Amino acid sequence: MVYDFFIIGGGSGGVRAARYASSQGYKVALAEAYDLGGTCVNRGCIPKKLYSYASSFHDEINIMKSFGYTVSTPKFSWMKLVKAKKKELKRLNNIYEKLLSESNVKLFKGYASIFDKDKVSVGNKILSAKKIIIAVGTTPKKIQFECSKSIITSDDVFDLQVLPKNILILGGGYIAIELASIFNGLGVNTTISLRGNSILNGFDKEVTLFLENQMKLKGVKIINKNFPEKITRNKDYFNVIYKNNCKNKYDLVLEAVGRVPNLEKLNLHKIGIKQNDRGFIKVDKMFRTNVKNIFAVGDIIDKVQLTPVAIAEAVWLIDNHNKKNFKNFDYKNIPTAVFSNPNFASIGLSENDAKKKKISYKVFRSEFRPLKHSLSKSKEKVFIKIIINSINQKILGIHYVGENAAEIIQGFSVAVVNGLTKHQLDKTIGIHPTSAEELVTMK
Ligand code: NDP
């Protein structure tokens, strides 16, 4: 049997490529060594969001009190959460398997390596395919410290045996910020250490500073520009010595300093598949590697490491792989969210980008205390920032910090993707009283 497509990797991008190709009449096989669903289902988006819900109830309880409830302190069991999460992930793994088999995709459970330009090996089987798609994703990057083996990453965090009393999180990107909010919400004394000045570099600086302050109000400690130089471990704790020579002890240290390609055993060198200087697979506009029948999508290609992007790339690839005339995959205006507490979501241009690109722009801002918090002592505020092109009034970016930011930005991203103007937002009547109505009433 010669497959039309052999897909290596059963994460979001790989599974979608397989199912979609099969629905288009192709003979498809997929190999996955671990649980189906990849990082997103097993060690990323899904467990993270579940734990983020778990950590949000702390705030809810305080709000309940402000509305007249008498609430005795509820007991939380970390292990019960871990167990419930495992059960849910198993259910999702099974759904993925069922979806593949119902789509007539042949599943090989095992680690696949490139055997030749048109051959893949899985265990002791050699399988032939006209085209191969690599969708193997990434794995956490590790910095070398003395006790690196004891420092955990996002791969380990959802299955910890015990919730630590205090934790140090290294890095200030998506994962660090989300996990810090989770631990802090679950009552863990949480510190983030950054090598730079600010969290979430690459986003709008004013907005991330607002988020940083909101997180600090909720109890997260953020140490800027002072990264550990040395981390050692004895049987009770981690001993951390910072760049400025300050020392501190932590129960647990977690690294969230980016992710690296998951290509170790794939054998790319055997047929000379080219990688960029960071080790990610190089592809052209068609997601084709330098080997003409081998493609790659998802986190492994160093574009945008987001599940919905991997899925969209996979569909785009199958739709376009035989076409000469195609529109390039569009990486502009991808909405994204950080499930911090409070949530942060954004689409389009940041003010820093607008400046850098020398675009003539205008900014609208709104900062307010949401009604839900008005009876409580909570200092939580919502911050919304809209950036428009001051020549044609088109909305260039929307940035939102506050409860349900991701849900709200998902809806409003339709306006940005379709090039609507601020005037068109203003034409829309708000729903009162909501926080999102501010987006259509900002003057
Ligand atoms: P990010 O790229 O988001 O952040 C990495 C962080 O680590 C940055 O703060 C960076 O600092 C810091 N860092 C990198 N190298 C070093 C180093 N050598 N020493 C000290 N600090 C360092 O990576 P994440 O691992 O958080 O997430 C990976 C990707 O996964 C994200 O970019 C995102 O695409 C995706 N993701 C998406 C989520 C979502 O959609 N909600 C959730 C989680 C992940 P600096 O800023 O100074 O470079």
GROMACS .gro file of C-alpha atoms and ligand atoms in nm:
model
  491
    1MET     CA    1   0.000   0.000   0.000
    2VAL     CA    2   0.126   0.347  -0.090
    3TYR     CA    3  -0.044   0.620   0.107
    4ASP     CA    4  -0.122   0.954  -0.058
    5PHE     CA    5  -0.031   1.130   0.267
    6PHE     CA    6   0.162   1.001   0.565
    7ILE     CA    7   0.132   1.235   0.860
    8ILE     CA    8   0.389   1.228   1.138
    9GLY     CA    9   0.241   1.360   1.461
   10GLY     CA   10  -0.109   1.329   1.604
   11GLY     CA   11  -0.151   1.677   1.750
   12SER     CA   12  -0.394   1.944   1.638
   13GLY     CA   13  -0.229   2.010   1.301
   14GLY     CA   14  -0.153   1.646   1.218
   15VAL     CA   15  -0.494   1.510   1.306
   16ARG     CA   16  -0.670   1.785   1.111
   17ALA     CA   17  -0.446   1.731   0.808
   18ALA     CA   18  -0.518   1.357   0.820
   19ARG     CA   19  -0.895   1.383   0.859
   20TYR     CA   20  -0.928   1.660   0.603
   21ALA     CA   21  -0.709   1.486   0.344
   22SER     CA   22  -0.908   1.168   0.391
   23SER     CA   23  -1.236   1.356   0.346
   24GLN     CA   24  -1.099   1.476   0.011
   25GLY     CA   25  -1.058   1.117  -0.107
   26TYR     CA   26  -0.689   1.061  -0.029
   27LYS     CA   27  -0.546   0.746   0.132
   28VAL     CA   28  -0.403   0.866   0.461
   29ALA     CA   29  -0.199   0.726   0.750
   30LEU     CA   30  -0.086   0.896   1.069
   31ALA     CA   31   0.177   0.797   1.326
   32GLU     CA   32   0.175   0.911   1.687
   33ALA     CA   33   0.398   0.775   1.961
   34TYR     CA   34   0.208   0.911   2.260
   35ASP     CA   35  -0.150   1.009   2.336
   36LEU     CA   36  -0.344   1.159   2.046
   37GLY     CA   37  -0.415   1.530   2.062
   38GLY     CA   38  -0.055   1.647   2.103
   39THR     CA   39   0.058   1.929   2.329
   40CYS     CA   40  -0.275   2.113   2.319
   41VAL     CA   41  -0.484   1.825   2.450
   42ASN     CA   42  -0.233   1.653   2.676
   43ARG     CA   43   0.007   1.915   2.814
   44GLY     CA   44  -0.122   2.253   2.697
   45CYS     CA   45  -0.445   2.432   2.615
   46ILE     CA   46  -0.691   2.184   2.766
   47PRO     CA   47  -0.534   2.098   3.104
   48LYS     CA   48  -0.423   2.463   3.136
   49LYS     CA   49  -0.779   2.593   3.084
   50LEU     CA   50  -0.922   2.335   3.326
   51TYR     CA   51  -0.669   2.435   3.594
   52SER     CA   52  -0.733   2.799   3.516
   53TYR     CA   53  -1.102   2.745   3.594
   54ALA     CA   54  -1.002   2.568   3.915
   55SER     CA   55  -0.789   2.863   4.019
   56SER     CA   56  -1.056   3.124   3.943
   57PHE     CA   57  -1.296   3.016   4.220
   58HIS     CA   58  -1.086   3.187   4.485
   59ASP     CA   59  -1.189   3.528   4.342
   60GLU     CA   60  -1.547   3.411   4.289
   61ILE     CA   61  -1.582   3.321   4.656
   62ASN     CA   62  -1.482   3.674   4.758
   63ILE     CA   63  -1.729   3.817   4.512
   64MET     CA   64  -2.003   3.587   4.644
   65LYS     CA   65  -1.943   3.731   4.989
   66SER     CA   66  -1.989   4.084   4.854
   67PHE     CA   67  -2.331   3.980   4.724
   68GLY     CA   68  -2.449   3.869   5.067
   69TYR     CA   69  -2.345   3.504   5.079
   70THR     CA   70  -2.189   3.354   5.387
   71VAL     CA   71  -1.927   3.117   5.256
   72SER     CA   72  -1.723   2.885   5.471
   73THR     CA   73  -1.374   2.829   5.328
   74PRO     CA   74  -1.404   2.547   5.074
   75LYS     CA   75  -1.145   2.269   5.076
   76PHE     CA   76  -0.945   2.211   4.762
   77SER     CA   77  -0.780   1.883   4.671
   78TRP     CA   78  -0.506   1.913   4.409
   79MET     CA   79  -0.500   1.537   4.358
   80LYS     CA   80  -0.874   1.528   4.290
   81LEU     CA   81  -0.821   1.791   4.021
   82VAL     CA   82  -0.528   1.595   3.872
   83LYS     CA   83  -0.741   1.280   3.866
   84ALA     CA   84  -1.042   1.451   3.710
   85LYS     CA   85  -0.816   1.609   3.447
   86LYS     CA   86  -0.661   1.270   3.362
   87LYS     CA   87  -1.004   1.119   3.310
   88GLU     CA   88  -1.112   1.404   3.084
   89LEU     CA   89  -0.792   1.387   2.878
   90LYS     CA   90  -0.836   1.012   2.833
   91ARG     CA   91  -1.186   1.080   2.703
   92LEU     CA   92  -1.047   1.335   2.456
   93ASN     CA   93  -0.767   1.096   2.345
   94ASN     CA   94  -1.033   0.835   2.270
   95ILE     CA   95  -1.244   1.084   2.077
   96TYR     CA   96  -0.941   1.171   1.864
   97GLU     CA   97  -0.881   0.803   1.794
   98LYS     CA   98  -1.245   0.751   1.702
   99LEU     CA   99  -1.244   1.055   1.475
  100LEU     CA  100  -0.940   0.920   1.291
  101SER     CA  101  -1.085   0.574   1.246
  102GLU     CA  102  -1.425   0.713   1.136
  103SER     CA  103  -1.236   0.922   0.881
  104ASN     CA  104  -1.062   0.608   0.748
  105VAL     CA  105  -0.720   0.727   0.856
  106LYS     CA  106  -0.486   0.438   0.932
  107LEU     CA  107  -0.329   0.501   1.273
  108PHE     CA  108   0.018   0.373   1.359
  109LYS     CA  109   0.096   0.391   1.729
  110GLY     CA  110   0.467   0.446   1.752
  111TYR     CA  111   0.748   0.686   1.684
  112ALA     CA  112   0.787   0.758   1.313
  113SER     CA  113   1.118   0.844   1.149
  114ILE     CA  114   1.202   0.945   0.798
  115PHE     CA  115   1.343   0.634   0.623
  116ASP     CA  116   1.366   0.783   0.277
  117LYS     CA  117   1.210   1.063   0.073
  118ASP     CA  118   0.893   0.862   0.032
  119LYS     CA  119   0.924   0.615   0.319
  120VAL     CA  120   0.860   0.634   0.689
  121SER     CA  121   0.956   0.380   0.953
  122VAL     CA  122   0.740   0.312   1.257
  123GLY     CA  123   0.888   0.044   1.482
  124ASN     CA  124   0.994  -0.233   1.244
  125LYS     CA  125   0.748  -0.133   0.970
  126ILE     CA  126   0.851   0.062   0.661
  127LEU     CA  127   0.560   0.248   0.504
  128SER     CA  128   0.543   0.419   0.167
  129ALA     CA  129   0.374   0.748   0.092
  130LYS     CA  130   0.356   0.989  -0.200
  131LYS     CA  131   0.363   1.282   0.039
  132ILE     CA  132   0.472   1.320   0.399
  133ILE     CA  133   0.352   1.591   0.637
  134ILE     CA  134   0.559   1.656   0.950
  135ALA     CA  135   0.352   1.794   1.237
  136VAL     CA  136   0.553   1.693   1.540
  137GLY     CA  137   0.532   2.017   1.739
  138THR     CA  138   0.768   2.138   2.006
  139THR     CA  139   0.889   2.056   2.353
  140PRO     CA  140   0.989   2.286   2.644
  141LYS     CA  141   1.329   2.453   2.618
  142LYS     CA  142   1.560   2.396   2.915
  143ILE     CA  143   1.827   2.633   3.042
  144GLN     CA  144   2.126   2.461   3.200
  145PHE     CA  145   2.127   2.496   3.579
  146GLU     CA  146   2.311   2.276   3.827
  147CYS     CA  147   1.989   2.098   3.921
  148SER     CA  148   1.817   2.114   3.581
  149LYS     CA  149   1.679   1.763   3.622
  150SER     CA  150   1.472   1.871   3.922
  151ILE     CA  151   1.338   2.185   3.754
  152ILE     CA  152   1.000   2.111   3.605
  153THR     CA  153   0.839   2.236   3.285
  154SER     CA  154   0.483   2.262   3.156
  155ASP     CA  155   0.516   1.892   3.060
  156ASP     CA  156   0.526   1.794   3.429
  157VAL     CA  157   0.320   2.060   3.596
  158PHE     CA  158  -0.030   1.920   3.549
  159ASP     CA  159   0.064   1.589   3.713
  160LEU     CA  160   0.251   1.710   4.020
  161GLN     CA  161   0.198   1.482   4.317
  162VAL     CA  162   0.174   1.772   4.560
  163LEU     CA  163   0.081   2.136   4.524
  164PRO     CA  164   0.389   2.334   4.636
  165LYS     CA  165   0.366   2.604   4.904
  166ASN     CA  166   0.578   2.839   4.698
  167ILE     CA  167   0.700   2.833   4.341
  168LEU     CA  168   0.942   3.024   4.122
  169ILE     CA  169   0.847   3.045   3.755
  170LEU     CA  170   1.120   3.137   3.507
  171GLY     CA  171   1.015   3.331   3.197
  172GLY     CA  172   0.745   3.584   3.119
  173GLY     CA  173   0.573   3.441   2.810
  174TYR     CA  174   0.232   3.281   2.764
  175ILE     CA  175   0.309   2.970   2.970
  176ALA     CA  176   0.478   3.148   3.261
  177ILE     CA  177   0.197   3.401   3.295
  178GLU     CA  178  -0.082   3.145   3.270
  179LEU     CA  179   0.079   2.904   3.517
  180ALA     CA  180   0.162   3.186   3.759
  181SER     CA  181  -0.205   3.288   3.763
  182ILE     CA  182  -0.309   2.926   3.818
  183PHE     CA  183  -0.072   2.867   4.111
  184ASN     CA  184  -0.149   3.203   4.267
  185GLY     CA  185  -0.523   3.138   4.240
  186LEU     CA  186  -0.477   2.801   4.409
  187GLY     CA  187  -0.308   2.971   4.705
  188VAL     CA  188   0.055   2.903   4.617
  189ASN     CA  189   0.304   3.180   4.696
  190THR     CA  190   0.406   3.257   4.336
  191THR     CA  191   0.706   3.445   4.198
  192ILE     CA  192   0.795   3.507   3.834
  193SER     CA  193   1.149   3.595   3.734
  194LEU     CA  194   1.217   3.765   3.400
  195ARG     CA  195   1.544   3.829   3.226
  196GLY     CA  196   1.394   4.142   3.067
  197ASN     CA  197   1.185   4.437   3.167
  198SER     CA  198   0.836   4.315   3.098
  199ILE     CA  199   0.609   4.017   3.065
  200LEU     CA  200   0.463   3.908   2.731
  201ASN     CA  201   0.708   4.081   2.502
  202GLY     CA  202   0.570   4.136   2.156
  203PHE     CA  203   0.230   4.249   2.283
  204ASP     CA  204   0.120   4.609   2.343
  205LYS     CA  205   0.349   4.739   2.619
  206GLU     CA  206   0.091   4.959   2.788
  207VAL     CA  207  -0.153   4.667   2.805
  208THR     CA  208   0.099   4.415   2.937
  209LEU     CA  209   0.210   4.663   3.203
  210PHE     CA  210  -0.154   4.697   3.309
  211LEU     CA  211  -0.184   4.316   3.323
  212GLU     CA  212   0.141   4.292   3.521
  213ASN     CA  213   0.002   4.536   3.780
  214GLN     CA  214  -0.328   4.350   3.799
  215MET     CA  215  -0.143   4.024   3.858
  216LYS     CA  216   0.064   4.188   4.130
  217LEU     CA  217  -0.256   4.314   4.297
  218LYS     CA  218  -0.372   3.955   4.308
  219GLY     CA  219  -0.050   3.850   4.481
  220VAL     CA  220   0.190   3.733   4.207
  221LYS     CA  221   0.542   3.861   4.267
  222ILE     CA  222   0.721   3.965   3.950
  223ILE     CA  223   1.098   4.014   3.953
  224ASN     CA  224   1.209   4.208   3.646
  225LYS     CA  225   1.558   4.211   3.499
  226ASN     CA  226   1.694   3.982   3.764
  227PHE     CA  227   1.718   3.624   3.650
  228PRO     CA  228   1.870   3.335   3.848
  229GLU     CA  229   2.241   3.276   3.787
  230LYS     CA  230   2.256   2.961   3.995
  231ILE     CA  231   1.994   2.712   4.110
  232THR     CA  232   2.084   2.421   4.337
  233ARG     CA  233   1.868   2.176   4.521
  234ASN     CA  234   1.886   1.997   4.851
  235LYS     CA  235   1.633   1.745   4.975
  236ASP     CA  236   1.390   2.011   5.099
  237TYR     CA  237   1.409   2.306   4.864
  238PHE     CA  238   1.564   2.487   4.567
  239ASN     CA  239   1.823   2.749   4.648
  240VAL     CA  240   1.820   3.029   4.395
  241ILE     CA  241   2.088   3.292   4.356
  242TYR     CA  242   1.982   3.583   4.139
  243LYS     CA  243   2.197   3.799   3.913
  244ASN     CA  244   2.200   4.075   4.178
  245ASN     CA  245   2.326   3.816   4.431
  246CYS     CA  246   1.997   3.802   4.623
  247LYS     CA  247   1.912   3.452   4.741
  248ASN     CA  248   1.581   3.282   4.794
  249LYS     CA  249   1.440   2.935   4.864
  250TYR     CA  250   1.153   2.777   4.678
  251ASP     CA  251   0.968   2.446   4.701
  252LEU     CA  252   0.951   2.421   4.326
  253VAL     CA  253   1.108   2.585   4.023
  254LEU     CA  254   0.938   2.576   3.684
  255GLU     CA  255   1.095   2.679   3.355
  256ALA     CA  256   0.877   2.837   3.086
  257VAL     CA  257   1.134   2.996   2.862
  258GLY     CA  258   1.003   2.902   2.520
  259ARG     CA  259   0.979   2.581   2.323
  260VAL     CA  260   1.214   2.397   2.088
  261PRO     CA  261   1.152   2.162   1.792
  262ASN     CA  262   1.063   1.805   1.868
  263LEU     CA  263   1.283   1.652   1.599
  264GLU     CA  264   1.542   1.451   1.785
  265LYS     CA  265   1.457   1.106   1.651
  266LEU     CA  266   1.295   1.204   1.323
  267ASN     CA  267   1.607   1.147   1.112
  268LEU     CA  268   1.568   1.464   0.906
  269HIS     CA  269   1.938   1.465   0.819
  270LYS     CA  270   1.901   1.134   0.634
  271ILE     CA  271   1.739   1.312   0.340
  272GLY     CA  272   1.873   1.660   0.413
  273ILE     CA  273   1.558   1.840   0.527
  274LYS     CA  274   1.668   2.192   0.610
  275GLN     CA  275   1.615   2.357   0.947
  276ASN     CA  276   1.649   2.723   1.042
  277ASP     CA  277   1.906   2.852   1.291
  278ARG     CA  278   1.668   2.775   1.579
  279GLY     CA  279   1.622   2.418   1.458
  280PHE     CA  280   1.268   2.456   1.322
  281ILE     CA  281   1.182   2.307   0.981
  282LYS     CA  282   1.213   2.552   0.693
  283VAL     CA  283   0.912   2.560   0.459
  284ASP     CA  284   0.808   2.770   0.162
  285LYS     CA  285   0.473   2.944   0.111
  286MET     CA  286   0.313   2.607   0.036
  287PHE     CA  287   0.447   2.454   0.362
  288ARG     CA  288   0.684   2.249   0.147
  289THR     CA  289   1.029   2.165   0.284
  290ASN     CA  290   1.336   2.163   0.058
  291VAL     CA  291   1.241   1.799  -0.022
  292LYS     CA  292   0.961   1.838  -0.272
  293ASN     CA  293   0.712   1.579  -0.143
  294ILE     CA  294   0.765   1.654   0.226
  295PHE     CA  295   0.568   1.926   0.403
  296ALA     CA  296   0.545   2.058   0.758
  297VAL     CA  297   0.279   2.247   0.953
  298GLY     CA  298   0.214   2.367   1.306
  299ASP     CA  299   0.457   2.466   1.581
  300ILE     CA  300   0.747   2.291   1.410
  301ILE     CA  301   0.771   2.557   1.134
  302ASP     CA  302   0.850   2.858   1.356
  303LYS     CA  303   0.561   3.077   1.246
  304VAL     CA  304   0.286   3.113   1.507
  305GLN     CA  305   0.268   2.849   1.780
  306LEU     CA  306  -0.109   2.835   1.828
  307THR     CA  307  -0.346   2.539   1.788
  308PRO     CA  308  -0.599   2.711   1.560
  309VAL     CA  309  -0.314   2.827   1.335
  310ALA     CA  310  -0.178   2.469   1.302
  311ILE     CA  311  -0.529   2.352   1.213
  312ALA     CA  312  -0.577   2.629   0.957
  313GLU     CA  313  -0.233   2.558   0.803
  314ALA     CA  314  -0.321   2.189   0.772
  315VAL     CA  315  -0.647   2.263   0.588
  316TRP     CA  316  -0.476   2.524   0.370
  317LEU     CA  317  -0.205   2.275   0.278
  318ILE     CA  318  -0.446   2.001   0.169
  319ASP     CA  319  -0.663   2.252  -0.020
  320ASN     CA  320  -0.369   2.405  -0.204
  321HIS     CA  321  -0.104   2.139  -0.246
  322ASN     CA  322  -0.178   2.079  -0.615
  323LYS     CA  323  -0.262   2.436  -0.708
  324LYS     CA  324  -0.034   2.675  -0.891
  325ASN     CA  325  -0.242   2.983  -0.812
  326PHE     CA  326  -0.307   3.024  -0.447
  327LYS     CA  327  -0.333   3.304  -0.197
  328ASN     CA  328  -0.061   3.289   0.065
  329PHE     CA  329  -0.165   3.167   0.409
  330ASP     CA  330  -0.255   3.484   0.598
  331TYR     CA  331  -0.075   3.528   0.931
  332LYS     CA  332  -0.209   3.881   0.981
  333ASN     CA  333  -0.470   3.949   1.246
  334ILE     CA  334  -0.462   3.624   1.439
  335PRO     CA  335  -0.657   3.669   1.763
  336THR     CA  336  -0.487   3.528   2.069
  337ALA     CA  337  -0.542   3.509   2.443
  338VAL     CA  338  -0.338   3.459   2.754
  339PHE     CA  339  -0.547   3.284   3.018
  340SER     CA  340  -0.400   3.484   3.299
  341ASN     CA  341  -0.602   3.622   3.587
  342PRO     CA  342  -0.741   3.858   3.471
  343ASN     CA  343  -0.760   3.727   3.114
  344PHE     CA  344  -0.585   3.911   2.834
  345ALA     CA  345  -0.674   3.883   2.468
  346SER     CA  346  -0.578   4.077   2.163
  347ILE     CA  347  -0.595   4.097   1.787
  348GLY     CA  348  -0.398   4.301   1.540
  349LEU     CA  349  -0.143   4.572   1.586
  350SER     CA  350   0.001   4.689   1.916
  351GLU     CA  351   0.085   5.056   1.961
  352ASN     CA  352   0.455   4.968   1.966
  353ASP     CA  353   0.414   4.797   1.625
  354ALA     CA  354   0.215   5.088   1.483
  355LYS     CA  355   0.498   5.323   1.587
  356LYS     CA  356   0.764   5.094   1.446
  357LYS     CA  357   0.579   5.072   1.115
  358LYS     CA  358   0.536   5.451   1.112
  359ILE     CA  359   0.160   5.415   1.066
  360SER     CA  360  -0.049   5.720   1.139
  361TYR     CA  361  -0.269   5.596   1.422
  362LYS     CA  362  -0.508   5.702   1.694
  363VAL     CA  363  -0.565   5.527   2.027
  364PHE     CA  364  -0.886   5.487   2.225
  365ARG     CA  365  -0.861   5.369   2.584
  366SER     CA  366  -1.100   5.273   2.857
  367GLU     CA  367  -1.021   5.164   3.211
  368PHE     CA  368  -1.296   5.089   3.458
  369ARG     CA  369  -1.409   4.873   3.746
  370PRO     CA  370  -1.652   4.611   3.619
  371LEU     CA  371  -1.997   4.604   3.781
  372LYS     CA  372  -1.940   4.250   3.910
  373HIS     CA  373  -1.661   4.379   4.134
  374SER     CA  374  -1.834   4.698   4.245
  375LEU     CA  375  -1.972   4.557   4.571
  376SER     CA  376  -1.647   4.389   4.672
  377LYS     CA  377  -1.307   4.515   4.783
  378SER     CA  378  -1.155   4.375   4.464
  379LYS     CA  379  -0.930   4.620   4.283
  380GLU     CA  380  -0.970   4.433   3.956
  381LYS     CA  381  -1.019   4.661   3.658
  382VAL     CA  382  -1.083   4.618   3.289
  383PHE     CA  383  -0.855   4.785   3.038
  384ILE     CA  384  -0.944   4.815   2.672
  385LYS     CA  385  -0.733   4.971   2.402
  386ILE     CA  386  -0.834   5.019   2.040
  387ILE     CA  387  -0.586   5.135   1.779
  388ILE     CA  388  -0.715   5.272   1.450
  389ASN     CA  389  -0.557   5.404   1.135
  390SER     CA  390  -0.613   5.778   1.161
  391ILE     CA  391  -0.631   5.820   0.783
  392ASN     CA  392  -0.895   5.563   0.690
  393GLN     CA  393  -1.033   5.491   1.042
  394LYS     CA  394  -0.982   5.114   1.001
  395ILE     CA  395  -0.937   4.924   1.326
  396LEU     CA  396  -0.577   4.805   1.347
  397GLY     CA  397  -0.581   4.639   1.688
  398ILE     CA  398  -0.797   4.563   1.989
  399HIS     CA  399  -0.646   4.469   2.326
  400TYR     CA  400  -0.855   4.368   2.625
  401VAL     CA  401  -0.762   4.281   2.984
  402GLY     CA  402  -1.049   4.160   3.196
  403GLU     CA  403  -1.285   3.875   3.262
  404ASN     CA  404  -1.384   3.683   2.947
  405ALA     CA  405  -1.132   3.877   2.736
  406ALA     CA  406  -1.081   3.579   2.506
  407GLU     CA  407  -1.455   3.531   2.446
  408ILE     CA  408  -1.500   3.902   2.374
  409ILE     CA  409  -1.199   3.938   2.144
  410GLN     CA  410  -1.301   3.626   1.951
  411GLY     CA  411  -1.620   3.808   1.849
  412PHE     CA  412  -1.462   4.145   1.783
  413SER     CA  413  -1.180   3.992   1.580
  414VAL     CA  414  -1.431   3.950   1.296
  415ALA     CA  415  -1.436   4.331   1.270
  416VAL     CA  416  -1.057   4.354   1.252
  417VAL     CA  417  -1.011   4.066   1.008
  418ASN     CA  418  -1.269   4.221   0.777
  419GLY     CA  419  -1.119   4.569   0.787
  420LEU     CA  420  -1.408   4.745   0.963
  421THR     CA  421  -1.371   5.103   1.079
  422LYS     CA  422  -1.416   5.259   1.423
  423HIS     CA  423  -1.728   5.429   1.281
  424GLN     CA  424  -1.875   5.085   1.208
  425LEU     CA  425  -1.811   4.981   1.568
  426ASP     CA  426  -1.980   5.301   1.686
  427LYS     CA  427  -2.287   5.227   1.471
  428THR     CA  428  -2.341   4.912   1.679
  429ILE     CA  429  -2.564   4.951   1.983
  430GLY     CA  430  -2.412   4.821   2.305
  431ILE     CA  431  -2.563   4.564   2.537
  432HIS     CA  432  -2.603   4.725   2.877
  433PRO     CA  433  -2.467   4.667   3.136
  434THR     CA  434  -2.170   4.472   3.006
  435SER     CA  435  -1.797   4.536   2.994
  436ALA     CA  436  -1.781   4.461   2.622
  437GLU     CA  437  -2.022   4.746   2.539
  438GLU     CA  438  -1.727   4.980   2.595
  439LEU     CA  439  -1.588   4.852   2.265
  440VAL     CA  440  -1.874   5.015   2.075
  441THR     CA  441  -1.904   5.329   2.286
  442MET     CA  442  -1.545   5.451   2.319
  443LYS     CA  443  -1.499   5.815   2.237
  444NDP     P1  444   0.714   3.245   2.493
  444NDP     O1  445   0.793   3.259   2.370
  444NDP     O2  446   0.576   3.297   2.495
  444NDP     O3  447   0.793   3.313   2.613
  444NDP     C1  448   0.922   3.274   2.647
  444NDP     C2  449   0.968   3.352   2.768
  444NDP     O4  450   1.091   3.298   2.811
  444NDP     C3  451   0.990   3.499   2.742
  444NDP     O5  452   0.953   3.572   2.855
  444NDP     C4  453   1.141   3.506   2.718
  444NDP     O6  454   1.198   3.628   2.756
  444NDP     C5  455   1.190   3.400   2.815
  444NDP     N1  456   1.318   3.341   2.776
  444NDP     C6  457   1.349   3.281   2.660
  444NDP     N2  458   1.477   3.236   2.663
  444NDP     C7  459   1.525   3.271   2.784
  444NDP     C8  460   1.650   3.253   2.847
  444NDP     N3  461   1.750   3.191   2.785
  444NDP     N4  462   1.667   3.303   2.971
  444NDP     C9  463   1.566   3.365   3.033
  444NDP     N5  464   1.444   3.385   2.980
  444NDP    C10  465   1.424   3.338   2.857
  444NDP     O7  466   0.722   3.090   2.529
  444NDP     P2  467   0.631   2.996   2.615
  444NDP     O8  468   0.719   2.880   2.647
  444NDP     O9  469   0.562   3.069   2.724
  444NDP    O10  470   0.521   2.950   2.511
  444NDP    C11  471   0.557   2.897   2.384
  444NDP    C12  472   0.452   2.928   2.282
  444NDP    O11  473   0.338   2.845   2.302
  444NDP    C13  474   0.397   3.070   2.290
  444NDP    O12  475   0.478   3.160   2.220
  444NDP    C14  476   0.261   3.056   2.228
  444NDP    O13  477   0.270   3.069   2.090
  444NDP    C15  478   0.220   2.914   2.265
  444NDP     N6  479   0.126   2.916   2.377
  444NDP    C16  480   0.001   2.968   2.359
  444NDP    C17  481  -0.089   2.974   2.462
  444NDP    C18  482  -0.225   3.034   2.439
  444NDP    O14  483  -0.266   3.043   2.324
  444NDP     N7  484  -0.296   3.077   2.542
  444NDP    C19  485  -0.057   2.924   2.594
  444NDP    C20  486   0.077   2.870   2.605
  444NDP    C21  487   0.163   2.867   2.499
  444NDP     P3  488   1.206   3.753   2.656
  444NDP    O15  489   1.069   3.810   2.652
  444NDP    O16  490   1.305   3.840   2.721
  444NDP    O17  491   1.251   3.699   2.525
   0.00000   0.00000   0.00000
